[in-house]
Amino acid sequence: DIGVTGVQTCALPIYNLGRAENLQLIKDRGLSPIKAFEQYKKQGNRAYITGNLDTPIISSILSWIDASKLNESTKKSYKGQIQSFGKIVKKTDTLSVLVPRLNQYRNIKENAGQHSTFNHTKAVIQSYLKKSYKRSSDIYQQVLDIEILPKKERIDRVGLEIDQVITITSTDLVPPYVNDMIWSICYSGLRKYEYFEEWGAVWKKHAHHIYLTKIPGKGNKGYDRPTLLPFPDITTKPRIQYRQFRRYLKLLQPLIKVPLDPYSFRYTFKRWCRYSLIPEISIDAYMGHVPLKPKELYDKYQVDKFFEEHNRMFREWVLKHRPIKVNPMADKFFTFTKGK
């Protein structure tokens, strides 16, 4: 049988050809359902193949992710997107109500300013429908018609000045170890997930530098790298997880106008490196913007000398430009024990 819009007469795919008069014209020609479908599309009309939409939304998508040949990190990311979407979807909801649920989710994320979260979720659902129901399916086309949310303007990370970092680390609003963590990122330039040792990242302090190792494929930068260690005594491991650290930063945000997050502190390191006149190619390597190892930057017998020299340049600039009168709470962040 050839189905008309909204009519499904059997479990087999139904070819949705729109209006009833179009259906009659095709039946008069004696065409098979497949031929009728192809002929209708050739005429420039929009036609869909409709499948069984009685399967639960979340469980069916998660099952598809588990059975897919995607790598584990991608599967984890996809599952996170779908589980977030599942918070507004009932367990009994089937694919027949996917479109209104996705529109509802779009409104929620738009109001929350989480545009990329919705766009990523929509992309995962489209991938599932493309594999399970094909591009020509009605449900795929309906999801495709839902507009993605526009990308939010990217914040230009310029970093903080020394007096700004002193301002936010000289209060009693947060525990002292939070201030230690802020200065640790400012003095090392580690990414958020690198400093908190997420996604398989591990960093260790050596005589003149920090060396970071990562599991390939985790995060968006899979290569290992060194970075500077100008103040070894101050640069410490995190005492708390990122989520709790972020909550403390919200308490400090009213003190200055610059956005406070680990990326602001990371780019503070880059800013101070430039002020210290460290070569740009070295800064890019320390930041992890280029996959260069120490022996590719410098002669392999001179690596420690370059680290030591850049540490000295960085440290001298910081000590020279710190305010004359420093709050006693922040004074410890400028200490350097010679020989360590």
mmCIF file with all atom_site columns, C-alpha atoms in Angstrom, residues 147-317:
data_model
loop_
_atom_site.group_PDB
_atom_site.id
_atom_site.type_symbol
_atom_site.label_atom_id
_atom_site.label_alt_id
_atom_site.label_comp_id
_atom_site.label_asym_id
_atom_site.label_entity_id
_atom_site.label_seq_id
_atom_site.pdbx_PDB_ins_code
_atom_site.Cartn_x
_atom_site.Cartn_y
_atom_site.Cartn_z
_atom_site.occupancy
_atom_site.B_iso_or_equiv
_atom_site.pdbx_formal_charge
_atom_site.auth_seq_id
_atom_site.auth_comp_id
_atom_site.auth_asym_id
_atom_site.auth_atom_id
_atom_site.pdbx_PDB_model_num
ATOM 1   C CA . GLU A 1 147 ? 17.326 25.559 13.433 1.00 0.00 ? 147 GLU A CA 1
ATOM 2   C CA . ILE A 1 148 ? 20.582 25.385 15.329 1.00 0.00 ? 148 ILE A CA 1
ATOM 3   C CA . LEU A 1 149 ? 21.333 28.134 17.804 1.00 0.00 ? 149 LEU A CA 1
ATOM 4   C CA . PRO A 1 150 ? 23.796 30.833 16.657 1.00 0.00 ? 150 PRO A CA 1
ATOM 5   C CA . LYS A 1 151 ? 27.298 30.656 18.044 1.00 0.00 ? 151 LYS A CA 1
ATOM 6   C CA . LYS A 1 152 ? 27.915 33.009 20.920 1.00 0.00 ? 152 LYS A CA 1
ATOM 7   C CA . GLU A 1 153 ? 30.608 35.610 20.500 1.00 0.00 ? 153 GLU A CA 1
ATOM 8   C CA . ARG A 1 154 ? 33.964 34.253 21.573 1.00 0.00 ? 154 ARG A CA 1
ATOM 9   C CA . ILE A 1 155 ? 35.528 36.034 24.515 1.00 0.00 ? 155 ILE A CA 1
ATOM 10  C CA . ASP A 1 156 ? 38.950 37.358 23.608 1.00 0.00 ? 156 ASP A CA 1
ATOM 11  C CA . ARG A 1 157 ? 41.242 36.004 26.305 1.00 0.00 ? 157 ARG A CA 1
ATOM 12  C CA . VAL A 1 158 ? 43.878 38.588 27.139 1.00 0.00 ? 158 VAL A CA 1
ATOM 13  C CA . GLY A 1 159 ? 44.779 37.528 30.655 1.00 0.00 ? 159 GLY A CA 1
ATOM 14  C CA . LEU A 1 160 ? 45.096 39.563 33.845 1.00 0.00 ? 160 LEU A CA 1
ATOM 15  C CA . GLU A 1 161 ? 47.611 42.064 35.117 1.00 0.00 ? 161 GLU A CA 1
ATOM 16  C CA . ILE A 1 162 ? 49.576 41.330 38.283 1.00 0.00 ? 162 ILE A CA 1
ATOM 17  C CA . ASP A 1 163 ? 47.576 43.790 40.395 1.00 0.00 ? 163 ASP A CA 1
ATOM 18  C CA . GLN A 1 164 ? 44.317 42.133 39.283 1.00 0.00 ? 164 GLN A CA 1
ATOM 19  C CA . VAL A 1 165 ? 45.521 38.692 40.352 1.00 0.00 ? 165 VAL A CA 1
ATOM 20  C CA . ILE A 1 166 ? 46.646 40.174 43.670 1.00 0.00 ? 166 ILE A CA 1
ATOM 21  C CA . THR A 1 167 ? 43.188 41.737 44.113 1.00 0.00 ? 167 THR A CA 1
ATOM 22  C CA . ILE A 1 168 ? 41.322 38.441 43.801 1.00 0.00 ? 168 ILE A CA 1
ATOM 23  C CA . THR A 1 169 ? 43.830 36.475 45.914 1.00 0.00 ? 169 THR A CA 1
ATOM 24  C CA . SER A 1 170 ? 43.993 38.925 48.820 1.00 0.00 ? 170 SER A CA 1
ATOM 25  C CA . THR A 1 171 ? 40.546 38.363 50.311 1.00 0.00 ? 171 THR A CA 1
ATOM 26  C CA . ASP A 1 172 ? 38.885 36.062 52.812 1.00 0.00 ? 172 ASP A CA 1
ATOM 27  C CA . LEU A 1 173 ? 36.106 35.162 50.374 1.00 0.00 ? 173 LEU A CA 1
ATOM 28  C CA . VAL A 1 174 ? 37.695 31.819 49.498 1.00 0.00 ? 174 VAL A CA 1
ATOM 29  C CA . PRO A 1 175 ? 39.995 29.344 51.267 1.00 0.00 ? 175 PRO A CA 1
ATOM 30  C CA . PRO A 1 176 ? 43.763 30.007 50.937 1.00 0.00 ? 176 PRO A CA 1
ATOM 31  C CA . TYR A 1 177 ? 44.324 26.924 48.756 1.00 0.00 ? 177 TYR A CA 1
ATOM 32  C CA . VAL A 1 178 ? 42.044 28.435 46.072 1.00 0.00 ? 178 VAL A CA 1
ATOM 33  C CA . ASN A 1 179 ? 44.438 31.388 45.836 1.00 0.00 ? 179 ASN A CA 1
ATOM 34  C CA . ASP A 1 180 ? 47.323 28.916 45.539 1.00 0.00 ? 180 ASP A CA 1
ATOM 35  C CA . MET A 1 181 ? 45.569 27.232 42.622 1.00 0.00 ? 181 MET A CA 1
ATOM 36  C CA . ILE A 1 182 ? 44.970 30.538 40.823 1.00 0.00 ? 182 ILE A CA 1
ATOM 37  C CA . TRP A 1 183 ? 48.656 31.483 40.992 1.00 0.00 ? 183 TRP A CA 1
ATOM 38  C CA . SER A 1 184 ? 49.666 27.944 39.977 1.00 0.00 ? 184 SER A CA 1
ATOM 39  C CA . ILE A 1 185 ? 47.798 28.274 36.665 1.00 0.00 ? 185 ILE A CA 1
ATOM 40  C CA . CYS A 1 186 ? 49.080 31.832 36.130 1.00 0.00 ? 186 CYS A CA 1
ATOM 41  C CA . TYR A 1 187 ? 52.655 30.584 36.598 1.00 0.00 ? 187 TYR A CA 1
ATOM 42  C CA . SER A 1 188 ? 52.332 27.432 34.446 1.00 0.00 ? 188 SER A CA 1
ATOM 43  C CA . GLY A 1 189 ? 49.830 28.127 31.629 1.00 0.00 ? 189 GLY A CA 1
ATOM 44  C CA . LEU A 1 190 ? 48.216 24.699 31.938 1.00 0.00 ? 190 LEU A CA 1
ATOM 45  C CA . ARG A 1 191 ? 44.774 24.142 30.438 1.00 0.00 ? 191 ARG A CA 1
ATOM 46  C CA . LYS A 1 192 ? 41.827 23.496 32.727 1.00 0.00 ? 192 LYS A CA 1
ATOM 47  C CA . TYR A 1 193 ? 41.743 19.753 32.137 1.00 0.00 ? 193 TYR A CA 1
ATOM 48  C CA . GLU A 1 194 ? 45.539 19.569 32.279 1.00 0.00 ? 194 GLU A CA 1
ATOM 49  C CA . TYR A 1 195 ? 45.860 21.314 35.635 1.00 0.00 ? 195 TYR A CA 1
ATOM 50  C CA . PHE A 1 196 ? 43.050 19.250 37.166 1.00 0.00 ? 196 PHE A CA 1
ATOM 51  C CA . GLU A 1 197 ? 44.486 16.100 35.544 1.00 0.00 ? 197 GLU A CA 1
ATOM 52  C CA . GLU A 1 198 ? 41.327 15.153 33.686 1.00 0.00 ? 198 GLU A CA 1
ATOM 53  C CA . TRP A 1 199 ? 41.039 12.993 30.516 1.00 0.00 ? 199 TRP A CA 1
ATOM 54  C CA . GLY A 1 200 ? 44.255 11.139 31.271 1.00 0.00 ? 200 GLY A CA 1
ATOM 55  C CA . ALA A 1 201 ? 46.462 14.214 31.712 1.00 0.00 ? 201 ALA A CA 1
ATOM 56  C CA . VAL A 1 202 ? 49.249 14.072 34.327 1.00 0.00 ? 202 VAL A CA 1
ATOM 57  C CA . TRP A 1 203 ? 51.849 16.730 35.124 1.00 0.00 ? 203 TRP A CA 1
ATOM 58  C CA . LYS A 1 204 ? 55.006 16.559 37.237 1.00 0.00 ? 204 LYS A CA 1
ATOM 59  C CA . LYS A 1 205 ? 57.475 19.162 38.409 1.00 0.00 ? 205 LYS A CA 1
ATOM 60  C CA . HIS A 1 206 ? 61.131 18.770 37.451 1.00 0.00 ? 206 HIS A CA 1
ATOM 61  C CA . ALA A 1 207 ? 64.182 20.876 38.231 1.00 0.00 ? 207 ALA A CA 1
ATOM 62  C CA . HIS A 1 208 ? 63.452 23.704 35.782 1.00 0.00 ? 208 HIS A CA 1
ATOM 63  C CA . HIS A 1 209 ? 60.124 22.832 34.165 1.00 0.00 ? 209 HIS A CA 1
ATOM 64  C CA . ILE A 1 210 ? 56.798 21.039 34.355 1.00 0.00 ? 210 ILE A CA 1
ATOM 65  C CA . TYR A 1 211 ? 56.308 18.097 32.020 1.00 0.00 ? 211 TYR A CA 1
ATOM 66  C CA . LEU A 1 212 ? 52.787 17.185 30.960 1.00 0.00 ? 212 LEU A CA 1
ATOM 67  C CA . THR A 1 213 ? 51.824 13.752 29.611 1.00 0.00 ? 213 THR A CA 1
ATOM 68  C CA . LYS A 1 214 ? 48.452 12.907 28.075 1.00 0.00 ? 214 LYS A CA 1
ATOM 69  C CA . ILE A 1 215 ? 46.717 9.830  26.706 1.00 0.00 ? 215 ILE A CA 1
ATOM 70  C CA . PRO A 1 216 ? 46.448 10.169 22.889 1.00 0.00 ? 216 PRO A CA 1
ATOM 71  C CA . GLY A 1 217 ? 42.938 11.053 21.753 1.00 0.00 ? 217 GLY A CA 1
ATOM 72  C CA . LYS A 1 218 ? 41.871 12.556 25.070 1.00 0.00 ? 218 LYS A CA 1
ATOM 73  C CA . GLY A 1 219 ? 40.889 16.191 24.715 1.00 0.00 ? 219 GLY A CA 1
ATOM 74  C CA . ASN A 1 220 ? 41.713 18.228 21.647 1.00 0.00 ? 220 ASN A CA 1
ATOM 75  C CA . LYS A 1 221 ? 45.515 18.228 22.090 1.00 0.00 ? 221 LYS A CA 1
ATOM 76  C CA . GLY A 1 222 ? 46.962 14.753 22.401 1.00 0.00 ? 222 GLY A CA 1
ATOM 77  C CA . TYR A 1 223 ? 50.710 15.444 22.522 1.00 0.00 ? 223 TYR A CA 1
ATOM 78  C CA . ASP A 1 224 ? 52.944 15.820 25.570 1.00 0.00 ? 224 ASP A CA 1
ATOM 79  C CA . ARG A 1 225 ? 54.802 19.028 26.282 1.00 0.00 ? 225 ARG A CA 1
ATOM 80  C CA . PRO A 1 226 ? 56.959 20.940 28.780 1.00 0.00 ? 226 PRO A CA 1
ATOM 81  C CA . THR A 1 227 ? 56.179 24.324 30.285 1.00 0.00 ? 227 THR A CA 1
ATOM 82  C CA . LEU A 1 228 ? 57.970 26.737 32.584 1.00 0.00 ? 228 LEU A CA 1
ATOM 83  C CA . LEU A 1 229 ? 58.316 26.490 36.345 1.00 0.00 ? 229 LEU A CA 1
ATOM 84  C CA . PRO A 1 230 ? 59.434 29.980 37.460 1.00 0.00 ? 230 PRO A CA 1
ATOM 85  C CA . PHE A 1 231 ? 58.190 29.609 41.066 1.00 0.00 ? 231 PHE A CA 1
ATOM 86  C CA . PRO A 1 232 ? 58.510 25.906 42.037 1.00 0.00 ? 232 PRO A CA 1
ATOM 87  C CA . ASP A 1 233 ? 57.345 26.378 45.641 1.00 0.00 ? 233 ASP A CA 1
ATOM 88  C CA . ILE A 1 234 ? 54.150 28.171 44.607 1.00 0.00 ? 234 ILE A CA 1
ATOM 89  C CA . THR A 1 235 ? 53.030 25.927 41.732 1.00 0.00 ? 235 THR A CA 1
ATOM 90  C CA . THR A 1 236 ? 51.011 23.182 43.443 1.00 0.00 ? 236 THR A CA 1
ATOM 91  C CA . LYS A 1 237 ? 48.556 20.445 42.551 1.00 0.00 ? 237 LYS A CA 1
ATOM 92  C CA . PRO A 1 238 ? 44.804 21.242 42.903 1.00 0.00 ? 238 PRO A CA 1
ATOM 93  C CA . ARG A 1 239 ? 43.229 20.576 46.290 1.00 0.00 ? 239 ARG A CA 1
ATOM 94  C CA . ILE A 1 240 ? 39.656 20.461 44.966 1.00 0.00 ? 240 ILE A CA 1
ATOM 95  C CA . GLN A 1 241 ? 37.818 19.450 41.786 1.00 0.00 ? 241 GLN A CA 1
ATOM 96  C CA . TYR A 1 242 ? 37.079 21.905 38.992 1.00 0.00 ? 242 TYR A CA 1
ATOM 97  C CA . ARG A 1 243 ? 33.367 22.329 39.769 1.00 0.00 ? 243 ARG A CA 1
ATOM 98  C CA . GLN A 1 244 ? 34.060 23.455 43.316 1.00 0.00 ? 244 GLN A CA 1
ATOM 99  C CA . PHE A 1 245 ? 36.901 25.681 42.091 1.00 0.00 ? 245 PHE A CA 1
ATOM 100 C CA . ARG A 1 246 ? 34.501 27.322 39.631 1.00 0.00 ? 246 ARG A CA 1
ATOM 101 C CA . ARG A 1 247 ? 32.000 28.054 42.420 1.00 0.00 ? 247 ARG A CA 1
ATOM 102 C CA . TYR A 1 248 ? 34.721 29.864 44.357 1.00 0.00 ? 248 TYR A CA 1
ATOM 103 C CA . LEU A 1 249 ? 35.634 31.904 41.283 1.00 0.00 ? 249 LEU A CA 1
ATOM 104 C CA . LYS A 1 250 ? 32.038 33.162 41.104 1.00 0.00 ? 250 LYS A CA 1
ATOM 105 C CA . LEU A 1 251 ? 32.500 34.638 44.579 1.00 0.00 ? 251 LEU A CA 1
ATOM 106 C CA . LEU A 1 252 ? 35.585 36.509 43.358 1.00 0.00 ? 252 LEU A CA 1
ATOM 107 C CA . GLN A 1 253 ? 34.106 37.696 40.044 1.00 0.00 ? 253 GLN A CA 1
ATOM 108 C CA . PRO A 1 254 ? 32.573 40.950 41.415 1.00 0.00 ? 254 PRO A CA 1
ATOM 109 C CA . LEU A 1 255 ? 36.065 42.162 42.374 1.00 0.00 ? 255 LEU A CA 1
ATOM 110 C CA . ILE A 1 256 ? 37.217 42.693 38.757 1.00 0.00 ? 256 ILE A CA 1
ATOM 111 C CA . LYS A 1 257 ? 35.575 43.016 35.331 1.00 0.00 ? 257 LYS A CA 1
ATOM 112 C CA . VAL A 1 258 ? 37.739 40.409 33.548 1.00 0.00 ? 258 VAL A CA 1
ATOM 113 C CA . PRO A 1 259 ? 36.024 36.964 33.253 1.00 0.00 ? 259 PRO A CA 1
ATOM 114 C CA . LEU A 1 260 ? 37.419 34.613 35.883 1.00 0.00 ? 260 LEU A CA 1
ATOM 115 C CA . ASP A 1 261 ? 38.015 31.043 34.793 1.00 0.00 ? 261 ASP A CA 1
ATOM 116 C CA . PRO A 1 262 ? 41.053 28.776 34.320 1.00 0.00 ? 262 PRO A CA 1
ATOM 117 C CA . TYR A 1 263 ? 41.423 29.972 30.724 1.00 0.00 ? 263 TYR A CA 1
ATOM 118 C CA . SER A 1 264 ? 41.810 33.575 31.869 1.00 0.00 ? 264 SER A CA 1
ATOM 119 C CA . PHE A 1 265 ? 44.617 32.464 34.200 1.00 0.00 ? 265 PHE A CA 1
ATOM 120 C CA . ARG A 1 266 ? 46.180 30.370 31.424 1.00 0.00 ? 266 ARG A CA 1
ATOM 121 C CA . TYR A 1 267 ? 46.289 33.395 29.129 1.00 0.00 ? 267 TYR A CA 1
ATOM 122 C CA . THR A 1 268 ? 47.668 35.456 31.997 1.00 0.00 ? 268 THR A CA 1
ATOM 123 C CA . PHE A 1 269 ? 50.715 33.191 31.761 1.00 0.00 ? 269 PHE A CA 1
ATOM 124 C CA . LYS A 1 270 ? 50.954 33.899 28.019 1.00 0.00 ? 270 LYS A CA 1
ATOM 125 C CA . ARG A 1 271 ? 50.628 37.636 28.615 1.00 0.00 ? 271 ARG A CA 1
ATOM 126 C CA . TRP A 1 272 ? 53.360 37.648 31.248 1.00 0.00 ? 272 TRP A CA 1
ATOM 127 C CA . CYS A 1 273 ? 55.635 35.555 28.990 1.00 0.00 ? 273 CYS A CA 1
ATOM 128 C CA . ARG A 1 274 ? 55.323 38.213 26.293 1.00 0.00 ? 274 ARG A CA 1
ATOM 129 C CA . TYR A 1 275 ? 56.008 40.963 28.793 1.00 0.00 ? 275 TYR A CA 1
ATOM 130 C CA . SER A 1 276 ? 59.124 39.008 29.774 1.00 0.00 ? 276 SER A CA 1
ATOM 131 C CA . LEU A 1 277 ? 60.314 39.039 26.119 1.00 0.00 ? 277 LEU A CA 1
ATOM 132 C CA . ILE A 1 278 ? 60.350 35.248 25.852 1.00 0.00 ? 278 ILE A CA 1
ATOM 133 C CA . PRO A 1 279 ? 60.387 34.291 22.107 1.00 0.00 ? 279 PRO A CA 1
ATOM 134 C CA . GLU A 1 280 ? 56.934 33.693 20.606 1.00 0.00 ? 280 GLU A CA 1
ATOM 135 C CA . ILE A 1 281 ? 57.808 30.214 19.320 1.00 0.00 ? 281 ILE A CA 1
ATOM 136 C CA . SER A 1 282 ? 58.774 29.195 22.854 1.00 0.00 ? 282 SER A CA 1
ATOM 137 C CA . ILE A 1 283 ? 55.544 30.639 24.272 1.00 0.00 ? 283 ILE A CA 1
ATOM 138 C CA . ASP A 1 284 ? 53.498 28.651 21.731 1.00 0.00 ? 284 ASP A CA 1
ATOM 139 C CA . ALA A 1 285 ? 55.321 25.474 22.754 1.00 0.00 ? 285 ALA A CA 1
ATOM 140 C CA . TYR A 1 286 ? 54.785 26.135 26.480 1.00 0.00 ? 286 TYR A CA 1
ATOM 141 C CA . MET A 1 287 ? 51.081 26.849 25.838 1.00 0.00 ? 287 MET A CA 1
ATOM 142 C CA . GLY A 1 288 ? 50.682 23.665 23.775 1.00 0.00 ? 288 GLY A CA 1
ATOM 143 C CA . HIS A 1 289 ? 49.690 25.518 20.606 1.00 0.00 ? 289 HIS A CA 1
ATOM 144 C CA . VAL A 1 290 ? 52.306 23.692 18.545 1.00 0.00 ? 290 VAL A CA 1
ATOM 145 C CA . PRO A 1 291 ? 53.331 20.028 18.950 1.00 0.00 ? 291 PRO A CA 1
ATOM 146 C CA . LEU A 1 292 ? 57.032 20.768 19.456 1.00 0.00 ? 292 LEU A CA 1
ATOM 147 C CA . LYS A 1 293 ? 59.155 18.877 21.916 1.00 0.00 ? 293 LYS A CA 1
ATOM 148 C CA . PRO A 1 294 ? 62.155 20.465 23.703 1.00 0.00 ? 294 PRO A CA 1
ATOM 149 C CA . LYS A 1 295 ? 64.733 18.865 21.391 1.00 0.00 ? 295 LYS A CA 1
ATOM 150 C CA . GLU A 1 296 ? 62.872 20.315 18.385 1.00 0.00 ? 296 GLU A CA 1
ATOM 151 C CA . LEU A 1 297 ? 63.031 23.816 19.863 1.00 0.00 ? 297 LEU A CA 1
ATOM 152 C CA . TYR A 1 298 ? 66.582 23.845 21.110 1.00 0.00 ? 298 TYR A CA 1
ATOM 153 C CA . ASP A 1 299 ? 69.756 21.858 20.902 1.00 0.00 ? 299 ASP A CA 1
ATOM 154 C CA . LYS A 1 300 ? 69.163 18.745 23.025 1.00 0.00 ? 300 LYS A CA 1
ATOM 155 C CA . TYR A 1 301 ? 72.196 19.522 25.208 1.00 0.00 ? 301 TYR A CA 1
ATOM 156 C CA . GLN A 1 302 ? 70.942 23.025 25.978 1.00 0.00 ? 302 GLN A CA 1
ATOM 157 C CA . VAL A 1 303 ? 67.310 22.308 26.919 1.00 0.00 ? 303 VAL A CA 1
ATOM 158 C CA . ASP A 1 304 ? 67.724 22.912 30.666 1.00 0.00 ? 304 ASP A CA 1
ATOM 159 C CA . LYS A 1 305 ? 69.655 26.133 30.004 1.00 0.00 ? 305 LYS A CA 1
ATOM 160 C CA . PHE A 1 306 ? 66.775 27.492 27.923 1.00 0.00 ? 306 PHE A CA 1
ATOM 161 C CA . PHE A 1 307 ? 64.231 26.556 30.587 1.00 0.00 ? 307 PHE A CA 1
ATOM 162 C CA . GLU A 1 308 ? 66.404 28.154 33.259 1.00 0.00 ? 308 GLU A CA 1
ATOM 163 C CA . GLU A 1 309 ? 66.878 31.316 31.206 1.00 0.00 ? 309 GLU A CA 1
ATOM 164 C CA . HIS A 1 310 ? 63.171 31.715 30.417 1.00 0.00 ? 310 HIS A CA 1
ATOM 165 C CA . ASN A 1 311 ? 62.258 31.047 34.042 1.00 0.00 ? 311 ASN A CA 1
ATOM 166 C CA . ARG A 1 312 ? 64.683 33.793 35.081 1.00 0.00 ? 312 ARG A CA 1
ATOM 167 C CA . MET A 1 313 ? 63.236 36.269 32.516 1.00 0.00 ? 313 MET A CA 1
ATOM 168 C CA . PHE A 1 314 ? 59.672 35.483 33.624 1.00 0.00 ? 314 PHE A CA 1
ATOM 169 C CA . ARG A 1 315 ? 60.519 35.691 37.332 1.00 0.00 ? 315 ARG A CA 1
ATOM 170 C CA . GLU A 1 316 ? 62.450 38.968 37.024 1.00 0.00 ? 316 GLU A CA 1
ATOM 171 C CA . TRP A 1 317 ? 59.581 40.631 35.173 1.00 0.00 ? 317 TRP A CA 1
#
